[in-house]
PDB file of C-alpha atoms in Angstrom:
ATOM      1  CA  UNK A  12     177.797  95.365 141.090  1.00  0.00           C
ATOM      2  CA  UNK A  13     176.736  91.881 140.088  1.00  0.00           C
ATOM      3  CA  UNK A  14     173.998  89.815 141.888  1.00  0.00           C
ATOM      4  CA  UNK A  15     174.744  87.658 145.085  1.00  0.00           C
ATOM      5  CA  UNK A  16     174.916  84.020 144.724  1.00  0.00           C
ATOM      6  CA  UNK A  17     171.881  83.393 146.667  1.00  0.00           C
ATOM      7  CA  UNK A  18     169.848  85.335 144.180  1.00  0.00           C
ATOM      8  CA  UNK A  19     171.397  83.824 141.083  1.00  0.00           C
ATOM      9  CA  UNK A  20     170.174  80.321 142.958  1.00  0.00           C
ATOM     10  CA  UNK A  21     166.857  81.798 142.132  1.00  0.00           C
ATOM     11  CA  UNK A  22     166.880  82.769 138.535  1.00  0.00           C
ATOM     12  CA  UNK A  23     166.361  79.270 136.979  1.00  0.00           C
ATOM     13  CA  UNK A  24     163.051  79.065 138.744  1.00  0.00           C
ATOM     14  CA  UNK A  25     162.334  82.837 137.837  1.00  0.00           C
ATOM     15  CA  UNK A  26     163.303  82.014 134.128  1.00  0.00           C
ATOM     16  CA  UNK A  27     160.620  79.226 133.643  1.00  0.00           C
ATOM     17  CA  UNK A  28     158.429  79.274 136.779  1.00  0.00           C
ATOM     18  CA  UNK A  29     155.576  81.146 135.171  1.00  0.00           C
ATOM     19  CA  UNK A  30     152.869  79.267 133.392  1.00  0.00           C
ATOM     20  CA  UNK A  31     153.716  80.775 130.034  1.00  0.00           C
ATOM     21  CA  UNK A  32     157.375  80.582 130.284  1.00  0.00           C
ATOM     22  CA  UNK A  33     157.174  77.002 131.388  1.00  0.00           C
ATOM     23  CA  UNK A  34     154.901  76.371 128.455  1.00  0.00           C
ATOM     24  CA  UNK A  35     157.216  77.979 126.164  1.00  0.00           C
ATOM     25  CA  UNK A  36     160.312  75.949 127.318  1.00  0.00           C
ATOM     26  CA  UNK A  37     162.376  78.937 128.623  1.00  0.00           C
ATOM     27  CA  UNK A  38     165.384  77.896 130.531  1.00  0.00           C
ATOM     28  CA  UNK A  39     168.024  79.942 132.417  1.00  0.00           C
ATOM     29  CA  UNK A  40     171.196  79.858 130.261  1.00  0.00           C
ATOM     30  CA  UNK A  41     173.546  81.818 132.667  1.00  0.00           C
ATOM     31  CA  UNK A  42     174.351  85.011 134.272  1.00  0.00           C
ATOM     32  CA  UNK A  43     177.616  87.071 133.732  1.00  0.00           C
ATOM     33  CA  UNK A  44     177.673  90.320 135.963  1.00  0.00           C
ATOM     34  CA  UNK A  45     174.671  92.055 134.961  1.00  0.00           C
ATOM     35  CA  UNK A  46     174.060  90.157 131.903  1.00  0.00           C
ATOM     36  CA  UNK A  47     171.444  87.309 131.900  1.00  0.00           C
ATOM     37  CA  UNK A  48     170.769  84.715 129.455  1.00  0.00           C
ATOM     38  CA  UNK A  49     167.778  82.590 128.534  1.00  0.00           C
ATOM     39  CA  UNK A  50     167.344  79.856 125.879  1.00  0.00           C
ATOM     40  CA  UNK A  51     164.292  78.739 124.239  1.00  0.00           C
ATOM     41  CA  UNK A  52     164.713  75.355 122.461  1.00  0.00           C
ATOM     42  CA  UNK A  53     163.244  75.312 118.814  1.00  0.00           C
ATOM     43  CA  UNK A  54     160.100  73.223 118.803  1.00  0.00           C
ATOM     44  CA  UNK A  55     157.384  72.884 115.764  1.00  0.00           C
ATOM     45  CA  UNK A  56     154.697  74.264 118.016  1.00  0.00           C
ATOM     46  CA  UNK A  57     156.424  77.590 118.327  1.00  0.00           C
ATOM     47  CA  UNK A  58     156.715  77.973 114.657  1.00  0.00           C
ATOM     48  CA  UNK A  59     155.285  81.421 113.251  1.00  0.00           C
ATOM     49  CA  UNK A  60     155.249  80.042 109.602  1.00  0.00           C
ATOM     50  CA  UNK A  61     155.123  76.438 108.414  1.00  0.00           C
ATOM     51  CA  UNK A  62     157.155  77.418 105.278  1.00  0.00           C
ATOM     52  CA  UNK A  63     159.874  78.944 106.817  1.00  0.00           C
ATOM     53  CA  UNK A  64     160.218  76.936 110.130  1.00  0.00           C
ATOM     54  CA  UNK A  65     161.465  79.980 112.278  1.00  0.00           C
ATOM     55  CA  UNK A  66     159.971  80.945 115.590  1.00  0.00           C
ATOM     56  CA  UNK A  67     156.996  82.997 115.794  1.00  0.00           C
ATOM     57  CA  UNK A  68     157.669  86.655 116.403  1.00  0.00           C
ATOM     58  CA  UNK A  69     155.396  86.285 119.696  1.00  0.00           C
ATOM     59  CA  UNK A  70     158.010  83.907 121.142  1.00  0.00           C
ATOM     60  CA  UNK A  71     160.778  86.472 120.424  1.00  0.00           C
ATOM     61  CA  UNK A  72     159.167  89.179 121.909  1.00  0.00           C
ATOM     62  CA  UNK A  73     158.118  87.169 124.894  1.00  0.00           C
ATOM     63  CA  UNK A  74     161.647  86.049 125.434  1.00  0.00           C
ATOM     64  CA  UNK A  75     163.042  89.511 125.266  1.00  0.00           C
ATOM     65  CA  UNK A  76     160.695  90.974 127.412  1.00  0.00           C
ATOM     66  CA  UNK A  77     161.089  87.807 129.937  1.00  0.00           C
ATOM     67  CA  UNK A  78     165.117  88.245 129.923  1.00  0.00           C
ATOM     68  CA  UNK A  79     164.825  91.921 130.141  1.00  0.00           C
ATOM     69  CA  UNK A  80     162.709  91.400 133.833  1.00  0.00           C
ATOM     70  CA  UNK A  81     165.293  88.969 134.738  1.00  0.00           C
ATOM     71  CA  UNK A  82     168.135  91.425 134.268  1.00  0.00           C
ATOM     72  CA  UNK A  83     166.262  94.118 136.313  1.00  0.00           C
ATOM     73  CA  UNK A  84     165.850  91.661 139.211  1.00  0.00           C
ATOM     74  CA  UNK A  85     169.548  90.609 138.823  1.00  0.00           C
ATOM     75  CA  UNK A  86     170.461  94.497 139.024  1.00  0.00           C
ATOM     76  CA  UNK A  87     168.216  94.807 142.008  1.00  0.00           C
ATOM     77  CA  UNK A  88     170.008  91.702 143.494  1.00  0.00           C
ATOM     78  CA  UNK A  89     165.989  90.843 144.530  1.00  0.00           C
ATOM     79  CA  UNK A  90     162.923  89.860 143.220  1.00  0.00           C
ATOM     80  CA  UNK A  91     160.217  92.884 143.075  1.00  0.00           C
ATOM     81  CA  UNK A  92     157.180  93.138 141.275  1.00  0.00           C
ATOM     82  CA  UNK A  93     157.530  95.024 137.981  1.00  0.00           C
ATOM     83  CA  UNK A  94     155.590  95.680 135.069  1.00  0.00           C
ATOM     84  CA  UNK A  95     156.624  96.336 131.153  1.00  0.00           C
ATOM     85  CA  UNK A  96     156.240  99.891 130.651  1.00  0.00           C
ATOM     86  CA  UNK A  97     157.507  99.990 127.344  1.00  0.00           C
ATOM     87  CA  UNK A  98     159.376  97.671 124.990  1.00  0.00           C
ATOM     88  CA  UNK A  99     160.522  98.256 121.572  1.00  0.00           C
ATOM     89  CA  UNK A 100     161.665  95.192 119.249  1.00  0.00           C
ATOM     90  CA  UNK A 101     163.664  95.599 116.248  1.00  0.00           C
ATOM     91  CA  UNK A 102     163.692  92.496 114.103  1.00  0.00           C
ATOM     92  CA  UNK A 103     167.078  92.746 112.324  1.00  0.00           C
ATOM     93  CA  UNK A 104     166.704  89.118 110.349  1.00  0.00           C
ATOM     94  CA  UNK A 105     164.970  85.910 110.287  1.00  0.00           C
ATOM     95  CA  UNK A 106     165.702  83.347 112.664  1.00  0.00           C
ATOM     96  CA  UNK A 107     167.477  80.107 111.350  1.00  0.00           C
ATOM     97  CA  UNK A 108     165.075  77.364 110.903  1.00  0.00           C
ATOM     98  CA  UNK A 109     165.241  74.649 113.497  1.00  0.00           C
ATOM     99  CA  UNK A 110     167.725  76.401 115.984  1.00  0.00           C
ATOM    100  CA  UNK A 111     167.442  77.224 119.434  1.00  0.00           C
ATOM    101  CA  UNK A 112     167.382  81.073 120.210  1.00  0.00           C
ATOM    102  CA  UNK A 113     169.175  82.727 123.107  1.00  0.00           C
ATOM    103  CA  UNK A 114     168.375  86.013 124.596  1.00  0.00           C
ATOM    104  CA  UNK A 115     170.757  88.243 126.635  1.00  0.00           C
ATOM    105  CA  UNK A 116     169.616  91.360 128.543  1.00  0.00           C
ATOM    106  CA  UNK A 117     171.182  93.838 130.659  1.00  0.00           C
ATOM    107  CA  UNK A 118     169.860  96.520 132.913  1.00  0.00           C
ATOM    108  CA  UNK A 119     171.970  99.616 132.011  1.00  0.00           C
ATOM    109  CA  UNK A 120     170.066 102.083 134.252  1.00  0.00           C
ATOM    110  CA  UNK A 121     168.177 101.693 137.350  1.00  0.00           C
ATOM    111  CA  UNK A 122     166.185 104.462 139.142  1.00  0.00           C
ATOM    112  CA  UNK A 123     164.090 104.091 142.342  1.00  0.00           C
ATOM    113  CA  UNK A 124     160.881 103.666 139.764  1.00  0.00           C
ATOM    114  CA  UNK A 125     161.918 102.760 136.464  1.00  0.00           C
ATOM    115  CA  UNK A 126     164.765 100.448 135.053  1.00  0.00           C
ATOM    116  CA  UNK A 127     165.996 100.527 131.716  1.00  0.00           C
ATOM    117  CA  UNK A 128     167.299  97.513 129.525  1.00  0.00           C
ATOM    118  CA  UNK A 129     168.808  96.674 126.259  1.00  0.00           C
ATOM    119  CA  UNK A 130     168.365  92.911 124.939  1.00  0.00           C
ATOM    120  CA  UNK A 131     169.301  90.882 121.963  1.00  0.00           C
ATOM    121  CA  UNK A 132     167.930  87.477 120.707  1.00  0.00           C
ATOM    122  CA  UNK A 133     170.349  85.403 118.548  1.00  0.00           C
ATOM    123  CA  UNK A 134     171.579  81.847 117.825  1.00  0.00           C
ATOM    124  CA  UNK A 135     175.296  81.974 118.424  1.00  0.00           C
ATOM    125  CA  UNK A 136     176.079  85.451 119.070  1.00  0.00           C
ATOM    126  CA  UNK A 137     174.953  88.907 120.110  1.00  0.00           C
ATOM    127  CA  UNK A 138     177.017  90.187 117.352  1.00  0.00           C
ATOM    128  CA  UNK A 139     174.435  88.705 114.679  1.00  0.00           C
ATOM    129  CA  UNK A 140     171.086  89.207 116.508  1.00  0.00           C
ATOM    130  CA  UNK A 141     167.634  88.085 115.215  1.00  0.00           C
ATOM    131  CA  UNK A 142     166.052  90.928 117.288  1.00  0.00           C
ATOM    132  CA  UNK A 143     167.167  93.695 119.500  1.00  0.00           C
ATOM    133  CA  UNK A 144     165.023  95.483 122.211  1.00  0.00           C
ATOM    134  CA  UNK A 145     165.100  98.299 124.193  1.00  0.00           C
ATOM    135  CA  UNK A 146     162.637  98.302 127.500  1.00  0.00           C
ATOM    136  CA  UNK A 147     161.717 100.282 130.324  1.00  0.00           C
ATOM    137  CA  UNK A 148     159.787  98.572 133.483  1.00  0.00           C
ATOM    138  CA  UNK A 149     158.166 100.231 136.416  1.00  0.00           C
ATOM    139  CA  UNK A 150     159.180  98.894 139.808  1.00  0.00           C
ATOM    140  CA  UNK A 151     156.590  98.526 142.684  1.00  0.00           C
ATOM    141  CA  UNK A 152     157.534 101.582 144.535  1.00  0.00           C
ATOM    142  CA  UNK A 153     154.804 101.474 147.031  1.00  0.00           C
ATOM    143  CA  UNK A 154     155.710  98.443 149.007  1.00  0.00           C
ATOM    144  CA  UNK A 155     153.385  96.095 147.244  1.00  0.00           C
ATOM    145  CA  UNK A 156     150.264  97.988 148.648  1.00  0.00           C
ATOM    146  CA  UNK A 157     148.294  97.995 145.428  1.00  0.00           C
ATOM    147  CA  UNK A 158     147.693  99.916 142.463  1.00  0.00           C
ATOM    148  CA  UNK A 159     147.036 103.479 142.911  1.00  0.00           C
ATOM    149  CA  UNK A 160     148.155 103.626 146.549  1.00  0.00           C
ATOM    150  CA  UNK A 161     150.773 106.533 145.697  1.00  0.00           C
ATOM    151  CA  UNK A 162     147.549 108.440 144.656  1.00  0.00           C
ATOM    152  CA  UNK A 163     145.154 107.556 147.118  1.00  0.00           C
ATOM    153  CA  UNK A 164     143.195 105.357 144.953  1.00  0.00           C
ATOM    154  CA  UNK A 165     143.509 102.045 146.698  1.00  0.00           C
ATOM    155  CA  UNK A 166     140.479  99.885 147.099  1.00  0.00           C
TER     156      UNK A 166
END
C-alpha cells in the first residue's frame, strides 16, 4: 500500500519545514510506493573535516533519521507525532567530497505503537551506500493527550 496523493503533496513541506531541516537544506527528492527520498546539497558549512571536504557525520545521521520519519508517515498515510526510539547507523565509506547526498528510507514493519525502518545515504545509488541505518520510531498511541497519559502520569 502506498500513500495517497494528498499526503504525498505534504511531503516537501515535512521534508524541510522544521527549523533544523530547513537550515541543513534538506529537500524532498521523491517517493516510490513506501520508499521516500531526501537530498541534502553539499555545502562548505556542512563539512565535518576541512581536509577531506565531506559531510559531517551528524548531517548524515540527521538525514537518515529524518527520512526514516518521512517513511513512517508515508506508511501511515498520515502525519502523526512520532519519536526516534532507536537509530543505528553503520558508516560504510566516506562520502565523496563536494557531492550532494541522497537518503532513501522504507518503513518495513508497522505496529500500532512502533514503526521499523531501513534507510541508506548515498550519492548515486543505494547499492553503494555511504551509510545504512536501521531505526525504530514510537508512534503517538494516546491520541496526543501528553506523555505518560497511558500510565496515569499526565500533568
